[in-house]
XYZ file of C-alpha atoms in Angstrom:
310
model
C -38.658 -99.640 -68.595
C -37.227 -97.876 -65.547
C -33.859 -99.490 -66.190
C -34.030 -98.326 -69.813
C -34.906 -94.826 -68.753
C -31.992 -94.741 -66.278
C -29.572 -95.847 -68.985
C -30.930 -93.260 -71.401
C -30.670 -90.508 -68.793
C -27.044 -91.327 -68.099
C -26.067 -91.810 -71.760
C -24.763 -88.295 -72.424
C -24.785 -85.506 -69.859
C -24.011 -82.889 -72.500
C -27.166 -83.518 -74.565
C -30.026 -81.020 -74.210
C -33.057 -83.317 -74.484
C -35.451 -80.380 -74.937
C -33.433 -79.207 -77.951
C -33.443 -82.742 -79.412
C -37.263 -82.651 -79.435
C -37.256 -79.120 -80.858
C -38.550 -77.609 -77.605
C -37.361 -74.517 -75.745
C -34.806 -75.277 -73.011
C -33.939 -73.735 -69.660
C -36.590 -72.348 -67.359
C -39.113 -72.252 -70.185
C -38.582 -75.949 -70.962
C -39.027 -76.902 -67.312
C -42.593 -75.457 -67.456
C -43.715 -77.632 -70.397
C -46.475 -80.193 -69.755
C -46.235 -83.895 -70.573
C -48.792 -83.461 -73.392
C -46.618 -80.777 -75.030
C -43.589 -83.066 -74.807
C -45.514 -86.045 -76.308
C -46.829 -83.865 -79.113
C -43.324 -82.653 -79.973
C -42.060 -86.258 -79.981
C -44.758 -87.435 -82.374
C -44.085 -84.572 -84.768
C -40.337 -85.215 -84.744
C -40.838 -88.988 -85.161
C -42.807 -88.516 -88.382
C -40.117 -86.235 -89.750
C -36.969 -88.052 -88.561
C -37.974 -91.709 -88.867
C -35.288 -93.700 -90.757
C -37.906 -94.769 -93.332
C -38.313 -91.102 -94.251
C -34.530 -90.695 -94.741
C -33.270 -93.790 -96.568
C -30.194 -91.956 -97.919
C -29.122 -90.503 -94.556
C -26.459 -92.701 -92.837
C -27.116 -90.957 -89.518
C -30.888 -91.405 -89.602
C -30.953 -94.423 -87.270
C -28.692 -92.930 -84.577
C -30.557 -89.613 -84.768
C -33.900 -91.342 -84.317
C -32.510 -93.352 -81.397
C -31.393 -90.103 -79.717
C -34.883 -88.727 -80.244
C -36.387 -91.743 -78.453
C -33.845 -91.472 -75.637
C -34.578 -87.801 -75.053
C -38.320 -88.472 -75.039
C -37.860 -91.238 -72.433
C -35.914 -88.877 -70.189
C -38.458 -86.082 -70.404
C -41.650 -88.091 -70.096
C -40.501 -89.604 -66.777
C -41.035 -87.064 -63.996
C -38.073 -88.211 -61.838
C -35.505 -88.338 -64.658
C -36.796 -85.010 -65.997
C -36.262 -83.344 -62.573
C -32.700 -84.641 -62.483
C -32.096 -83.387 -66.014
C -33.582 -79.950 -65.250
C -31.288 -79.631 -62.200
C -28.273 -80.569 -64.303
C -29.221 -78.013 -66.956
C -29.619 -75.322 -64.299
C -26.210 -76.125 -62.788
C -24.654 -76.050 -66.261
C -26.120 -72.599 -66.958
C -24.928 -71.248 -63.612
C -21.412 -72.601 -64.251
C -21.305 -70.948 -67.649
C -22.399 -67.614 -66.180
C -19.827 -67.924 -63.371
C -17.023 -68.833 -65.767
C -17.974 -65.965 -68.045
C -17.898 -63.561 -65.094
C -14.522 -64.856 -63.952
C -13.088 -64.581 -67.460
C -14.325 -61.034 -67.728
C -12.844 -60.227 -64.308
C -9.494 -61.746 -65.262
C -9.457 -59.789 -68.506
C -10.216 -56.583 -66.624
C -7.448 -57.251 -64.085
C -4.959 -57.938 -66.886
C -6.046 -54.777 -68.713
C -5.784 -52.678 -65.528
C -2.309 -54.059 -64.838
C -1.130 -53.270 -68.339
C -2.532 -49.726 -68.068
C -0.779 -49.157 -64.732
C 2.512 -50.428 -66.135
C 2.205 -48.158 -69.166
C 1.336 -45.194 -66.929
C 4.340 -45.946 -64.708
C 6.625 -46.134 -67.749
C 5.283 -42.799 -69.057
C 5.663 -41.157 -65.629
C 9.216 -42.478 -65.288
C 10.112 -41.261 -68.769
C 8.868 -37.788 -67.832
C 10.584 -37.707 -64.415
C 14.372 -37.251 -64.575
C 14.700 -38.134 -60.864
C 13.130 -41.564 -61.397
C 15.273 -42.095 -64.462
C 18.356 -41.254 -62.406
C 17.252 -43.640 -59.655
C 16.837 -46.482 -62.139
C 20.269 -45.764 -63.639
C 21.793 -45.688 -60.162
C 20.310 -49.095 -59.354
C 21.628 -50.519 -62.621
C 25.089 -49.053 -62.015
C 25.146 -50.306 -58.417
C 24.156 -53.811 -59.510
C 26.808 -53.776 -62.250
C 29.455 -52.586 -59.804
C 28.604 -55.334 -57.342
C 28.871 -57.926 -60.108
C 32.238 -56.576 -61.208
C 33.552 -56.617 -57.644
C 32.341 -60.195 -57.135
C 33.955 -61.316 -60.405
C 37.195 -59.552 -59.517
C 37.348 -61.157 -56.060
C 36.612 -64.580 -57.542
C 39.376 -64.179 -60.133
C 41.766 -62.948 -57.487
C 41.022 -65.940 -55.242
C 41.635 -68.416 -58.105
C 44.726 -66.693 -59.503
C 48.029 -68.294 -58.295
C 50.791 -66.078 -56.921
C 52.947 -64.865 -59.805
C 56.693 -65.333 -59.594
C 58.735 -62.124 -59.804
C 60.186 -61.417 -63.255
C 62.819 -59.045 -64.503
C 60.577 -57.691 -67.235
C 59.481 -54.146 -66.447
C 55.804 -53.302 -66.823
C 53.909 -50.057 -66.703
C 51.621 -49.349 -63.731
C 48.609 -49.503 -66.042
C 49.614 -52.981 -67.291
C 50.072 -54.242 -63.723
C 46.702 -52.816 -62.782
C 45.011 -54.547 -65.696
C 46.607 -57.891 -64.827
C 45.519 -57.625 -61.203
C 41.940 -57.061 -62.324
C 41.825 -59.869 -64.831
C 42.441 -57.618 -67.813
C 39.904 -54.969 -66.728
C 41.373 -51.691 -65.548
C 39.368 -50.551 -62.520
C 41.065 -47.194 -61.819
C 40.389 -46.872 -58.110
C 42.320 -43.618 -57.938
C 39.404 -41.978 -59.762
C 36.837 -43.336 -57.266
C 35.767 -41.251 -54.258
C 33.815 -42.338 -51.197
C 31.397 -39.563 -50.159
C 29.430 -39.563 -46.905
C 27.236 -37.090 -45.044
C 24.984 -36.652 -42.025
C 21.322 -36.828 -43.090
C 20.203 -34.382 -40.394
C 22.057 -31.621 -42.246
C 20.452 -32.502 -45.587
C 20.287 -35.459 -47.955
C 21.907 -35.799 -51.396
C 20.716 -37.336 -54.646
C 22.869 -38.582 -57.494
C 21.931 -35.527 -59.562
C 22.937 -33.121 -56.788
C 26.245 -34.917 -56.164
C 27.023 -34.914 -59.873
C 26.481 -31.129 -59.993
C 28.802 -30.591 -57.011
C 31.663 -32.747 -58.304
C 31.483 -31.571 -61.923
C 33.081 -28.352 -60.704
C 36.369 -30.258 -60.451
C 36.150 -32.232 -63.722
C 34.054 -34.782 -65.546
C 31.930 -37.261 -63.538
C 31.473 -40.729 -65.032
C 29.180 -42.304 -62.421
C 27.446 -41.619 -59.120
C 26.204 -44.620 -57.111
C 24.080 -43.931 -54.008
C 24.258 -46.643 -51.357
C 20.957 -48.112 -50.204
C 19.643 -46.248 -47.165
C 20.762 -48.762 -44.540
C 21.299 -45.950 -42.005
C 18.793 -43.244 -41.188
C 21.494 -40.924 -39.829
C 24.190 -41.220 -42.488
C 24.249 -41.404 -46.267
C 27.046 -42.410 -48.574
C 27.866 -42.763 -52.259
C 30.653 -43.675 -54.699
C 31.619 -40.944 -57.187
C 33.754 -41.965 -60.196
C 35.613 -38.993 -61.666
C 36.845 -38.867 -65.278
C 40.500 -38.460 -64.272
C 42.833 -38.886 -61.305
C 43.522 -35.140 -61.297
C 39.825 -34.368 -60.953
C 39.567 -36.851 -58.077
C 42.509 -35.261 -56.245
C 41.146 -31.770 -56.816
C 37.710 -32.773 -55.508
C 39.248 -34.458 -52.447
C 41.389 -31.470 -51.527
C 38.708 -28.849 -52.176
C 35.757 -30.654 -50.601
C 37.691 -31.787 -47.508
C 39.665 -28.556 -47.150
C 36.655 -26.657 -45.817
C 35.409 -27.605 -42.347
C 32.052 -26.022 -43.137
C 31.483 -28.503 -45.958
C 28.889 -31.149 -44.815
C 30.330 -33.810 -47.146
C 33.195 -36.080 -46.182
C 35.130 -36.976 -49.341
C 37.775 -39.703 -49.246
C 39.618 -41.418 -52.109
C 39.078 -45.129 -52.497
C 42.788 -45.348 -53.349
C 45.250 -42.455 -53.390
C 48.940 -41.843 -52.908
C 50.046 -41.281 -49.332
C 51.014 -37.660 -50.019
C 47.453 -36.794 -51.086
C 45.936 -38.124 -47.870
C 48.618 -36.789 -45.534
C 48.448 -33.287 -47.030
C 44.684 -33.135 -46.514
C 44.573 -34.914 -43.135
C 47.923 -34.612 -41.249
C 48.344 -37.285 -38.594
C 51.075 -38.278 -36.150
C 50.523 -42.006 -36.142
C 50.778 -44.300 -39.144
C 47.304 -45.153 -40.426
C 46.194 -47.025 -43.560
C 45.741 -44.648 -46.483
C 44.602 -47.101 -49.127
C 41.471 -48.950 -47.956
C 40.975 -52.181 -49.844
C 38.353 -52.281 -52.591
C 36.523 -55.012 -50.722
C 36.122 -52.652 -47.741
C 34.451 -49.792 -49.596
C 31.212 -50.639 -47.849
C 32.733 -52.754 -45.087
C 33.830 -52.317 -41.491
C 37.443 -51.470 -42.421
C 36.462 -48.410 -44.398
C 33.941 -47.362 -41.737
C 36.713 -47.423 -39.080
C 38.938 -45.377 -41.347
C 36.118 -42.928 -42.021
C 35.331 -42.643 -38.294
C 38.944 -41.766 -37.593
C 38.852 -38.952 -40.168
C 35.539 -37.681 -38.770
C 37.025 -37.470 -35.271
C 39.920 -35.409 -36.572
C 37.577 -33.084 -38.456
C 35.450 -32.666 -35.327
C 38.522 -31.789 -33.240
C 39.633 -29.255 -35.830
C 36.138 -27.742 -35.888
C 36.037 -27.519 -32.077
C 39.458 -25.902 -32.049
C 38.313 -23.345 -34.606
C 35.225 -22.476 -32.501
C 37.327 -22.055 -29.339
C 39.723 -19.665 -31.049
C 36.936 -17.440 -32.397
């Protein structure tokens, strides 16, 4: 009998034996006496005996489950094991329900924060400008990388007698994409005398013509800031270079990424031959920084000379 009871108890862990006998389960079921369990079994046996249900194909298996559940509950040891399993099952369901509710709340809170951030960004022009600047900077970096890759793969072209316009040559050198570097200006400033945003730089340079893009460099230096300003025309770039660099009181240092030698020499006269067209790959590199440092030294000397003569 004990072996039979053990087999019955292990037959199906998902069956609620109290419910099979039509009894209340859970903590209330655990308080039932053996007489109450036997009474419920007798009542269910009279109702669910296969002889009472000759047309029911499941009558025999249902009655067998009734007997199995009764055997589990009438034995004190197997009933204790079953009660413990029911209790653990209820606790797991409660815990899972709590975790599901917590996950749903976290997901809802995250969605609300994202929506709030999107609304705040839409209402804040500064944040919109920062996002556009990041997108433009990323796009510019991709274009530079693609250009350098194409340039590295492109074989040296043999000289031909066919004449080509400067714009055609420029397009061929850039893989068919005209990157007009003569419209691009490198702008730098000392942060201790004030910082600049893309919006502020755009306002300053629009005095000399249209501004297509302003890209602020990431703040790698706490002392200095820099940006790339793309003007709408070469004339606007030249005008901005001459006007902004012509005044020693101006805190911005404005240099063309590529300009004719006469433009640079007229703004910054020098005795020794120095490079006037920094390579595109050195816009943010050491070569351009050396060039910029040289210009800064000359501006500082001119400023000191002006102070001494006053």
